[in-house]
Short mmCIF file of C-alpha atoms in Angstrom, two decimals:
data_model
loop_
_atom_site.label_atom_id
_atom_site.label_comp_id
_atom_site.label_asym_id
_atom_site.label_seq_id
_atom_site.Cartn_x
_atom_site.Cartn_y
_atom_site.Cartn_z
CA MET A 161 -56.11 5.66 14.06
CA GLY A 162 -54.78 5.89 17.60
CA THR A 163 -55.39 2.17 18.09
CA VAL A 164 -53.43 1.33 14.93
CA TRP A 165 -50.46 3.41 16.04
CA ALA A 166 -50.56 1.93 19.54
CA ARG A 167 -50.67 -1.61 18.13
CA ARG A 168 -47.73 -0.91 15.83
CA ARG A 169 -45.75 0.54 18.74
CA GLU A 170 -46.37 -2.60 20.77
CA GLU A 171 -45.25 -4.73 17.84
CA LEU A 172 -42.04 -2.74 17.43
CA LEU A 173 -41.28 -2.94 21.14
CA SER A 174 -41.93 -6.69 21.16
CA ASP A 175 -39.26 -7.05 18.46
CA CYS A 176 -36.75 -5.65 20.96
CA ILE A 177 -37.12 -8.41 23.56
CA VAL A 178 -33.71 -10.07 23.71
CA SER A 179 -33.46 -13.79 24.38
CA PRO A 180 -30.37 -15.05 26.28
CA GLU A 181 -29.86 -17.46 23.37
CA VAL A 182 -28.68 -14.50 21.29
CA PHE A 183 -25.53 -14.09 23.38
CA THR A 184 -25.03 -17.35 25.28
CA PRO A 185 -23.17 -19.25 22.52
CA LEU A 186 -21.20 -16.28 21.11
CA ILE A 187 -17.81 -17.17 22.56
CA ASP A 188 -18.06 -20.80 21.46
CA ARG A 189 -19.31 -19.80 18.02
CA LEU A 190 -16.40 -17.38 17.64
CA GLY A 191 -14.01 -20.26 18.32
CA GLU A 192 -15.73 -22.41 15.68
CA PHE A 193 -15.84 -19.52 13.21
CA ILE A 194 -12.10 -18.92 13.44
CA VAL A 195 -11.03 -22.52 12.74
CA PRO A 196 -11.03 -22.33 8.89
CA TYR A 197 -9.00 -19.12 9.02
CA GLN A 198 -6.51 -20.65 11.44
CA GLN A 199 -6.08 -23.60 9.11
CA ALA A 200 -5.13 -21.19 6.33
CA LEU A 201 -2.05 -20.14 8.34
CA GLU A 202 1.10 -22.26 8.50
CA THR A 203 2.37 -21.97 12.08
CA GLU A 204 0.71 -22.70 15.41
CA ALA A 205 1.90 -19.36 16.78
CA SER A 206 0.16 -17.47 13.96
CA GLN A 207 -3.00 -19.50 14.48
CA ARG A 208 -3.04 -18.70 18.19
CA ASN A 209 -2.28 -15.02 17.63
CA LEU A 210 -4.99 -14.75 14.97
CA HIS A 211 -7.56 -15.84 17.55
CA LEU A 212 -6.24 -13.36 20.12
CA TYR A 213 -6.14 -10.47 17.64
CA LEU A 214 -9.71 -11.09 16.48
CA GLN A 215 -10.86 -11.13 20.10
CA GLY A 216 -9.14 -7.78 20.56
CA LEU A 217 -10.85 -6.33 17.48
CA LEU A 218 -14.23 -7.48 18.79
CA SER A 219 -13.62 -6.23 22.33
CA HIS A 220 -14.58 -3.03 24.12
CA LEU A 221 -11.19 -1.41 23.48
CA PRO A 222 -11.54 2.13 22.09
CA GLY A 223 -8.18 1.78 20.29
CA LYS A 224 -7.74 -1.51 18.45
CA ASN A 225 -3.96 -1.29 18.07
CA ALA A 226 -1.44 -4.02 18.81
CA GLU A 227 -0.40 -2.65 22.22
CA ASP A 228 -3.95 -2.31 23.56
CA ILE A 229 -4.92 -5.72 22.22
CA ALA A 230 -1.85 -7.31 23.81
CA THR A 231 -2.77 -5.74 27.16
CA PHE A 232 -6.35 -6.98 26.85
CA VAL A 233 -5.51 -10.61 25.98
CA ASP A 234 -2.61 -10.72 28.49
CA VAL A 235 0.33 -11.49 26.22
CA GLU A 236 3.59 -9.69 25.64
CA ARG A 237 3.22 -6.61 23.48
CA GLN A 238 6.01 -7.70 21.16
CA VAL A 239 4.18 -10.94 20.34
CA ILE A 240 1.16 -9.13 18.89
CA GLN A 241 3.24 -6.38 17.30
CA ASP A 242 5.42 -8.92 15.51
CA PHE A 243 2.43 -10.99 14.41
CA ILE A 244 0.53 -8.06 12.92
CA GLY A 245 3.37 -5.81 11.82
CA THR A 246 6.54 -7.62 10.79
CA VAL A 247 6.04 -11.37 10.38
CA PRO A 248 5.49 -11.81 6.59
CA TRP A 249 2.60 -14.28 6.63
CA ASP A 250 0.34 -14.17 3.58
CA HIS A 251 -3.10 -12.64 4.17
CA ARG A 252 -4.53 -13.77 0.82
CA PRO A 253 -5.53 -17.30 1.94
CA LEU A 254 -7.67 -15.66 4.63
CA ILE A 255 -9.48 -13.62 1.98
CA THR A 256 -10.06 -16.80 -0.03
CA VAL A 257 -11.67 -18.39 3.02
CA LEU A 258 -13.78 -15.27 3.58
CA VAL A 259 -15.15 -14.94 0.04
CA GLY A 260 -16.59 -18.47 0.00
CA PRO A 261 -19.20 -18.12 2.77
CA VAL A 262 -20.03 -14.55 1.73
CA ALA A 263 -20.87 -15.77 -1.78
CA ASP A 264 -22.86 -18.70 -0.38
CA GLN A 265 -24.89 -16.75 2.18
CA LEU A 266 -25.35 -13.37 0.48
CA GLY A 267 -24.94 -14.27 -3.18
CA GLU A 268 -27.69 -13.45 -5.67
CA PRO A 269 -27.66 -13.41 -9.49
CA ASP A 270 -28.43 -9.68 -9.47
CA GLY A 271 -25.99 -8.90 -6.66
CA ILE A 272 -23.76 -5.85 -6.93
CA ILE A 273 -19.99 -5.62 -6.71
CA ALA A 274 -19.06 -2.17 -5.46
CA PHE A 275 -15.62 -0.56 -5.47
CA ASP A 276 -14.78 2.32 -3.16
CA PRO A 277 -11.45 3.96 -2.27
CA SER A 278 -11.24 4.87 1.42
CA SER A 279 -8.72 7.15 3.11
CA PHE A 280 -6.96 6.73 6.45
CA PRO A 281 -5.53 10.03 7.79
CA LYS A 282 -1.96 9.85 9.12
CA ARG A 283 0.20 12.42 10.87
CA GLY A 284 3.67 11.22 9.90
CA THR A 285 5.25 10.39 6.57
CA HIS A 286 6.89 7.05 7.37
CA SER A 287 3.88 4.70 7.15
CA VAL A 288 3.67 2.80 3.88
CA GLY A 289 1.88 4.66 1.08
CA VAL A 290 1.37 7.93 2.99
CA LYS A 291 1.34 11.15 0.96
CA ARG A 292 -0.64 14.35 0.63
CA GLN A 293 -3.64 13.41 -1.49
CA TRP A 294 -7.41 13.76 -1.57
CA CYS A 295 -8.73 12.53 1.78
CA GLY A 296 -12.44 11.77 1.55
CA TYR A 297 -12.64 11.33 5.33
CA ARG A 298 -11.66 14.98 5.85
CA GLY A 299 -13.01 16.33 2.55
CA LYS A 300 -9.74 17.95 1.51
CA VAL A 301 -6.18 17.21 0.41
CA ASP A 302 -4.34 15.89 3.45
CA ASN A 303 -1.73 13.41 4.66
CA CYS A 304 -3.27 9.94 4.40
CA GLN A 305 -3.13 6.38 3.15
CA VAL A 306 -5.73 5.19 0.64
CA GLY A 307 -7.09 1.68 0.36
CA VAL A 308 -9.21 0.45 -2.55
CA PHE A 309 -11.97 -1.87 -1.32
CA MET A 310 -14.20 -4.35 -3.10
CA GLY A 311 -17.58 -4.95 -1.49
CA TYR A 312 -20.65 -7.00 -2.19
CA VAL A 313 -24.27 -5.86 -1.85
CA SER A 314 -27.36 -8.03 -2.07
CA GLU A 315 -30.87 -7.97 -0.71
CA HIS A 316 -29.68 -9.79 2.41
CA ASP A 317 -26.81 -7.54 3.52
CA HIS A 318 -23.56 -5.92 2.45
CA THR A 319 -19.92 -6.52 3.37
CA LEU A 320 -16.35 -5.98 2.21
CA LEU A 321 -14.58 -8.79 0.35
CA ASP A 322 -11.12 -7.66 -0.68
CA PHE A 323 -8.80 -4.66 -0.67
CA ARG A 324 -5.61 -3.19 -2.09
CA LEU A 325 -3.33 -0.52 -0.65
CA SER A 326 -2.91 2.28 -3.16
CA LEU A 327 0.89 2.69 -3.34
CA PRO A 328 1.72 6.13 -4.81
CA GLU A 329 4.09 6.24 -7.77
CA GLU A 330 6.80 8.08 -5.82
CA TRP A 331 6.68 5.36 -3.18
CA ALA A 332 6.98 2.63 -5.80
CA ARG A 333 10.19 4.23 -7.13
CA ASP A 334 11.81 4.91 -3.73
CA GLU A 335 13.83 1.82 -2.82
CA LEU A 336 14.86 3.15 0.61
CA ARG A 337 11.27 3.77 1.71
CA ARG A 338 10.23 0.42 0.28
CA GLN A 339 12.86 -1.36 2.36
CA ASP A 340 11.93 0.53 5.52
CA CYS A 341 8.27 -0.50 5.15
CA HIS A 342 9.01 -4.05 3.88
CA VAL A 343 7.25 -3.57 0.56
CA PRO A 344 7.71 -6.84 -1.41
CA PRO A 345 9.96 -6.54 -4.49
CA GLU A 346 7.20 -7.74 -6.84
CA VAL A 347 4.87 -4.89 -5.84
CA ARG A 348 4.77 -2.15 -8.46
CA TYR A 349 2.73 0.98 -8.99
CA HIS A 350 -0.84 0.34 -10.17
CA THR A 351 -3.62 2.82 -10.67
CA ARG A 352 -6.68 2.39 -8.49
CA GLN A 353 -8.68 1.45 -11.57
CA ALA A 354 -6.19 -1.34 -12.33
CA GLN A 355 -6.46 -2.55 -8.74
CA CYS A 356 -10.26 -2.72 -9.08
CA LEU A 357 -9.94 -4.77 -12.26
CA GLU A 358 -7.45 -7.07 -10.54
CA MET A 359 -9.88 -7.77 -7.72
CA LEU A 360 -12.76 -8.18 -10.16
CA ASP A 361 -10.84 -10.72 -12.24
CA ALA A 362 -9.90 -12.62 -9.08
CA TRP A 363 -13.46 -13.02 -7.75
CA ARG A 364 -15.99 -12.37 -10.54
CA ALA A 365 -16.42 -16.08 -11.30
CA GLN A 366 -16.93 -16.96 -7.64
CA VAL A 367 -19.18 -14.08 -6.57
CA PRO A 368 -22.59 -14.04 -8.34
CA HIS A 369 -23.43 -10.54 -9.53
CA GLY A 370 -25.24 -8.60 -12.20
CA TRP A 371 -23.79 -5.13 -11.73
CA ILE A 372 -20.60 -3.18 -10.94
CA THR A 373 -20.75 0.21 -9.26
CA GLY A 374 -18.33 2.86 -8.03
CA ASP A 375 -17.95 6.58 -7.53
CA ASP A 376 -16.71 9.24 -9.94
CA GLU A 377 -13.04 8.57 -9.13
CA LEU A 378 -13.46 5.34 -11.10
CA GLY A 379 -16.17 6.36 -13.58
CA ARG A 380 -14.30 9.38 -14.95
CA HIS A 381 -11.70 7.06 -16.52
CA THR A 382 -12.97 5.97 -19.93
CA ARG A 383 -10.49 3.09 -20.15
CA PHE A 384 -11.86 1.62 -16.94
CA ARG A 385 -15.39 1.70 -18.32
CA GLY A 386 -14.09 0.18 -21.57
CA GLU A 387 -12.41 -2.68 -19.69
CA LEU A 388 -15.68 -3.46 -17.92
CA ARG A 389 -17.56 -3.49 -21.24
CA GLN A 390 -14.99 -5.86 -22.74
CA ARG A 391 -15.60 -8.22 -19.82
CA GLY A 392 -19.35 -8.05 -20.46
CA GLU A 393 -20.00 -6.33 -17.12
CA ARG A 394 -22.89 -3.95 -16.57
CA TYR A 395 -21.91 -0.96 -14.51
CA VAL A 396 -23.34 2.19 -12.97
CA LEU A 397 -20.38 4.47 -12.34
CA GLY A 398 -20.40 8.03 -11.09
CA VAL A 399 -18.91 10.73 -13.33
CA PRO A 400 -17.97 14.36 -12.60
CA CYS A 401 -20.39 17.18 -13.29
CA THR A 402 -17.98 18.43 -15.98
CA THR A 403 -18.28 15.29 -18.15
CA ALA A 404 -18.95 16.12 -21.83
CA VAL A 405 -21.80 14.24 -23.54
CA ARG A 406 -23.80 14.39 -26.78
CA ASP A 407 -27.54 13.78 -26.49
CA LEU A 408 -28.50 10.96 -28.90
CA GLU A 409 -32.24 11.22 -28.22
CA GLY A 410 -32.72 14.96 -28.51
CA PRO A 411 -33.74 16.80 -31.71
CA SER A 412 -30.97 17.13 -34.32
CA PRO A 413 -29.80 20.61 -35.39
CA ALA A 414 -31.35 22.00 -38.57
CA TYR A 415 -29.79 20.75 -41.84
CA HIS A 416 -29.19 23.42 -44.47
CA GLY A 417 -28.64 21.02 -47.36
CA ARG A 418 -24.84 21.13 -47.61
CA GLY A 419 -22.17 18.83 -46.25
CA ARG A 420 -22.72 16.33 -43.49
CA ARG A 421 -25.81 16.48 -41.38
CA PRO A 422 -24.94 18.25 -38.11
CA LYS A 423 -24.97 16.32 -34.86
CA ALA A 424 -26.02 17.45 -31.44
CA PRO A 425 -23.34 19.62 -29.81
CA TRP A 426 -21.07 18.46 -26.99
CA GLN A 427 -22.00 19.90 -23.63
CA SER A 428 -21.35 19.21 -19.97
CA VAL A 429 -23.81 17.02 -18.09
CA THR A 430 -24.56 20.04 -15.91
CA ALA A 431 -25.56 22.15 -18.92
CA TRP A 432 -27.63 19.27 -20.30
CA ARG A 433 -29.40 18.83 -16.97
CA GLN A 434 -30.17 22.55 -16.68
CA ALA A 435 -32.04 22.42 -20.00
CA LEU A 436 -34.38 19.63 -18.85
CA PRO A 437 -38.09 20.44 -18.46
CA GLY A 438 -39.62 19.91 -15.05
CA HIS A 439 -41.75 16.94 -16.16
CA ALA A 440 -38.67 14.91 -17.24
CA TRP A 441 -37.96 13.73 -13.71
CA THR A 442 -39.39 10.47 -12.32
CA HIS A 443 -40.03 10.26 -8.58
CA LEU A 444 -39.20 6.97 -6.81
CA THR A 445 -39.42 5.67 -3.26
CA VAL A 446 -36.36 3.48 -2.88
CA ARG A 447 -36.72 1.96 0.57
CA ASP A 448 -37.85 2.57 4.14
CA GLY A 449 -35.13 4.32 6.12
CA GLU A 450 -34.77 4.76 9.87
CA LYS A 451 -36.12 8.30 9.51
CA GLY A 452 -38.86 7.45 7.01
CA PRO A 453 -39.09 6.55 3.31
CA VAL A 454 -36.02 7.35 1.19
CA GLU A 455 -37.09 9.11 -2.00
CA ILE A 456 -35.23 10.26 -5.08
CA GLU A 457 -35.86 11.63 -8.56
CA LEU A 458 -34.09 10.34 -11.67
CA VAL A 459 -33.86 10.97 -15.37
CA ARG A 460 -32.21 8.71 -17.98
CA ARG A 461 -31.04 9.54 -21.51
CA ARG A 462 -29.00 7.75 -24.17
CA VAL A 463 -25.86 9.80 -24.82
CA GLN A 464 -22.44 9.59 -26.43
CA THR A 465 -19.32 10.31 -24.39
CA ARG A 466 -15.76 11.18 -25.27
CA ILE A 467 -12.76 8.89 -24.77
CA GLU A 468 -9.02 9.60 -24.95
CA ARG A 469 -7.90 12.58 -27.04
CA LYS A 470 -11.52 13.78 -27.14
CA ARG A 471 -12.52 11.13 -29.65
CA PRO A 472 -16.22 10.15 -29.78
CA GLY A 473 -16.84 7.11 -27.60
CA PRO A 474 -19.57 4.48 -27.47
CA ALA A 475 -23.18 5.15 -26.58
CA GLU A 476 -24.07 4.96 -22.90
CA TRP A 477 -27.06 5.81 -20.76
CA LEU A 478 -26.66 8.91 -18.66
CA VAL A 479 -28.50 8.78 -15.34
CA VAL A 480 -28.98 11.95 -13.30
CA THR A 481 -30.33 11.91 -9.75
CA ARG A 482 -31.52 14.79 -7.63
CA ARG A 483 -32.44 15.09 -3.98
CA PRO A 484 -33.53 18.08 -1.88
CA LEU A 485 -30.70 19.91 -0.17
CA ALA A 486 -32.53 19.55 3.13
CA ASP A 487 -32.22 15.75 2.94
CA ASP A 488 -28.90 15.01 4.62
CA ARG A 489 -29.25 11.23 4.80
CA LEU A 490 -26.50 9.11 3.24
CA TRP A 491 -27.82 7.67 0.00
CA GLU A 492 -25.20 8.13 -2.70
CA SER A 493 -21.43 7.95 -2.56
CA ARG A 494 -19.34 11.03 -3.21
CA ALA A 495 -15.64 10.78 -4.05
CA SER A 496 -14.46 14.21 -5.14
CA ARG A 497 -15.40 17.86 -5.06
CA ASP A 498 -16.84 17.78 -8.57
CA ALA A 499 -18.85 14.59 -8.00
CA THR A 500 -21.98 16.67 -7.43
CA ASP A 501 -23.42 20.07 -8.20
CA GLN A 502 -26.47 21.86 -6.86
CA ASP A 503 -28.87 24.73 -7.32
CA THR A 504 -31.05 26.49 -4.78
CA ARG A 505 -33.23 23.43 -4.17
CA TYR A 506 -31.52 20.17 -5.21
CA ARG A 507 -28.22 18.31 -5.19
CA TYR A 508 -27.43 16.43 -8.43
CA GLN A 509 -25.21 13.44 -9.20
CA TYR A 510 -24.37 11.87 -12.56
CA TYR A 511 -23.81 8.26 -13.64
CA LEU A 512 -23.09 6.30 -16.81
CA THR A 513 -24.20 2.76 -17.62
CA PRO A 514 -23.40 0.82 -20.84
CA THR A 515 -25.77 0.11 -23.71
CA ASP A 516 -23.76 -2.92 -24.85
CA GLY A 517 -20.92 -5.17 -23.66
CA GLY A 518 -18.56 -7.82 -24.90
CA GLU A 519 -21.37 -10.26 -25.74
CA GLY A 520 -23.89 -7.86 -27.31
CA ALA A 521 -26.38 -5.15 -26.44
CA PHE A 522 -27.87 -4.82 -22.97
CA THR A 523 -31.56 -4.33 -22.38
CA GLU A 524 -32.48 -0.86 -21.23
CA PRO A 525 -32.48 -0.89 -17.40
CA SER A 526 -35.47 0.36 -15.49
CA LEU A 527 -35.16 3.40 -13.28
CA GLU A 528 -35.96 1.23 -10.25
CA GLU A 529 -33.05 -1.07 -11.09
CA LEU A 530 -30.70 1.85 -11.63
CA ALA A 531 -31.71 3.36 -8.27
CA ARG A 532 -31.01 0.03 -6.57
CA VAL A 533 -27.49 -0.13 -8.01
CA ILE A 534 -26.73 3.51 -7.19
CA LYS A 535 -27.80 2.84 -3.60
CA ALA A 536 -25.17 0.07 -3.40
CA GLY A 537 -22.44 2.70 -3.38
CA ALA A 538 -23.81 4.07 -0.12
CA CYS A 539 -24.02 0.52 1.26
CA ILE A 540 -20.29 0.03 0.78
CA GLU A 541 -19.59 3.35 2.46
CA ALA A 542 -21.75 2.04 5.32
CA SER A 543 -19.66 -1.15 5.36
CA LEU A 544 -16.48 0.90 5.68
CA LYS A 545 -18.04 2.99 8.43
CA ARG A 546 -19.14 -0.20 10.19
CA GLY A 547 -15.62 -1.64 9.99
CA LYS A 548 -14.03 1.53 11.33
CA GLY A 549 -16.60 2.02 14.06
CA GLU A 550 -17.07 -1.54 15.33
CA VAL A 551 -13.76 -3.38 14.86
CA GLY A 552 -11.22 -0.56 14.59
CA MET A 553 -10.37 -0.91 10.91
CA ASP A 554 -8.76 2.54 11.04
CA ALA A 555 -7.22 2.20 14.52
CA TYR A 556 -4.03 0.41 13.47
CA GLN A 557 -0.59 1.69 14.42
CA VAL A 558 1.59 -0.12 11.91
CA ARG A 559 3.92 1.29 9.29
CA THR A 560 4.77 -1.75 7.20
CA TRP A 561 3.21 -3.20 4.06
CA HIS A 562 2.50 -6.51 5.81
CA GLY A 563 1.07 -4.79 8.90
CA TRP A 564 -1.50 -2.80 6.91
CA HIS A 565 -2.68 -5.84 4.96
CA HIS A 566 -2.77 -8.09 8.04
CA HIS A 567 -4.90 -5.63 10.00
CA MET A 568 -7.31 -5.05 7.11
CA ALA A 569 -7.80 -8.77 6.46
CA LEU A 570 -8.54 -9.51 10.12
CA SER A 571 -10.88 -6.50 10.32
CA LEU A 572 -12.93 -7.83 7.37
CA ILE A 573 -13.11 -11.25 9.02
CA ALA A 574 -14.25 -9.74 12.33
CA VAL A 575 -17.04 -7.78 10.62
CA TRP A 576 -18.20 -10.88 8.75
CA PHE A 577 -18.50 -12.76 12.05
CA LEU A 578 -20.66 -9.95 13.44
CA ILE A 579 -22.86 -9.98 10.32
CA GLY A 580 -23.46 -13.71 10.67
CA GLU A 581 -24.28 -13.45 14.35
CA THR A 582 -26.61 -10.52 13.72
CA HIS A 583 -28.56 -12.56 11.17
CA ARG A 584 -28.77 -15.47 13.60
CA GLY A 585 -29.85 -13.22 16.47
CA GLN A 586 -32.52 -11.50 14.37
CA GLN A 587 -34.37 -14.81 14.18
CA LEU A 588 -35.03 -14.36 17.90
CA THR A 589 -34.91 -10.56 18.18
CA PRO A 590 -35.92 -8.91 14.88
CA ALA A 591 -34.80 -5.44 15.98
CA LEU A 592 -31.26 -6.62 16.79
CA THR A 593 -28.47 -4.58 15.18
CA LEU A 594 -24.83 -5.34 14.53
CA PRO A 595 -23.50 -2.76 17.03
CA GLN A 596 -25.55 -4.39 19.78
CA VAL A 597 -24.16 -7.82 18.91
CA ARG A 598 -20.64 -6.41 19.09
CA TYR A 599 -21.45 -4.76 22.43
CA GLY A 600 -22.76 -8.01 23.90
CA LEU A 601 -19.76 -9.93 22.62
CA SER A 602 -17.37 -7.36 24.09
CA LEU A 603 -18.94 -7.87 27.55
CA LEU A 604 -18.59 -11.63 27.20
CA LEU A 605 -14.94 -11.22 26.24
CA LEU A 606 -14.43 -9.11 29.35
CA GLU A 607 -15.65 -12.06 31.44
CA VAL A 608 -13.22 -14.36 29.60
CA PHE A 609 -10.15 -12.22 30.20
CA TYR A 610 -11.11 -10.38 33.39
CA THR A 611 -12.34 -12.18 36.52
CA PRO A 612 -13.66 -9.73 39.13
CA GLY A 613 -11.89 -9.60 42.49
CA VAL A 614 -9.02 -7.91 44.31
CA ASP A 615 -6.47 -10.42 43.04
CA ASP A 616 -7.48 -9.74 39.46
CA ILE A 617 -7.35 -5.98 40.00
CA CYS A 618 -3.86 -6.28 41.43
CA ARG A 619 -2.76 -8.43 38.52
CA GLN A 620 -4.13 -6.05 35.91
CA VAL A 621 -2.68 -2.98 37.61
CA GLN A 622 0.68 -4.71 38.01
CA ARG A 623 0.72 -5.65 34.35
CA GLN A 624 0.05 -2.08 33.28
CA LEU A 625 2.65 -0.73 35.69
CA LEU A 626 5.20 -3.15 34.27
CA ARG A 627 4.48 -1.83 30.80
CA ASN A 628 4.74 1.77 31.99
CA GLU A 629 8.05 1.24 33.74
CA SER A 630 9.46 -0.71 30.79
CA ALA A 631 8.56 2.15 28.47
CA ARG A 632 10.11 4.68 30.89
CA PHE A 633 13.28 2.59 31.04
CA TYR A 634 13.66 2.44 27.26
CA HIS A 635 13.01 6.16 26.88
CA HIS A 636 15.79 6.95 29.38
CA ARG A 637 18.09 4.38 27.80
CA ALA A 638 17.63 6.00 24.37
CA ARG A 639 18.84 9.25 25.97
CA LYS A 640 21.68 7.40 27.76
CA CYS A 641 20.56 8.38 31.24
CA LEU A 642 19.68 5.97 34.04
CA PRO A 643 16.01 6.25 35.08
CA PRO A 644 15.47 6.97 38.79
CA ARG A 645 13.32 4.68 40.90
CA LYS A 646 10.01 5.89 42.22
CA LEU A 647 10.06 6.71 45.96
CA HIS A 648 8.12 4.76 48.58
CA ARG A 649 5.73 7.08 50.38
CA GLU A 650 5.14 6.69 54.09
CA ILE A 651 1.62 5.89 55.23
CA GLN A 652 0.23 8.92 57.04
#
């Protein structure tokens, strides 16, 4: 046994040997990668600034905002700030360019389109779309912006494809705030469910998929599930633990010979789950995780749900999952406080999937297939975490409608470049990860923009000092007082 473990350890360590070919062509490949996106923009200035901004997002900078990126790529701060924040160039052609290669390289007939709202905490109230609302990042109601993201998950990898800023209704009605943040006149209030359907209709024909998934913020809306059924889409959507269902497979109540035959009573999914016998659960090993096999238990039952005005709705399959409380690994998405419930041993989550769609009845899905789709929700959360951690998706300092959309579009493009380079590098170094590719690229970008030597140090320090003194000047000018000069100190 010791020999087997030693051999496996040697094999794992051999997968970590990094060939110089992993990083040598990165800068040139980044230039080639950007060309189609540059061609989607109209002006040469925007094309040049797009390249610079992407390099900033992929760099070592801890804060990927316009000022830090401008300092890194050695251009005037106002150039980058105007490009990302105020110039009204259209980001949608960039998304069109992005979706094509994602569908080609990751696309599978049983791929999964996943929708996930994501929050971006903000301190002030002047940034577009900011209000006090549920902030999943902080797990409470707080001041934040919310973006609705569409992602794609397949056997090969997962990534984000499109997005919408959730503009609150009070923002949509406030003309003064709209003008301050440059919200286009055609933009109106849409629910997050409507934004998901808009993105689905835009890309469903181009992106091969077999399933739609999302958390309970989407699944709790019966109209949203109905719209997906009308489109013939199969979904696995989370629902709150308070959802009322009627068991269609359980024993019927006793009939006493008068009136209509009684039906099973309505009850919450929590109450239904509590009545299950212990042998009803099926144990599955989903995949190998970094900390060992990921396991879960599921149960499936055909139920009837309620729609608007508490009317009986169509039949759907209810899927309940449970995992030990001690297992803290990310596996399922969680949108709201009532997305889960728990007892002394397990945490439970609830999902609904349709029995029929616009073109007829669906075949009953296997538990293994359902577990795969549920896992896709966690993959999209991992994509969001990857975007925020590696390319500064949440590090923007813009207030305008255009600025938010520009930064998000370029962040998605930067992540897609890293995904492609990770796949290429894994052909040489199987253990290679995306963060390590980004780290290597950031060091190469340092060599591009920073040449070691005293002259370079003087130039970089001078540039930062110029920015500092310019900022000090404008602060004094705003207060209508002349800034004093710094004193020369005598050499001791």
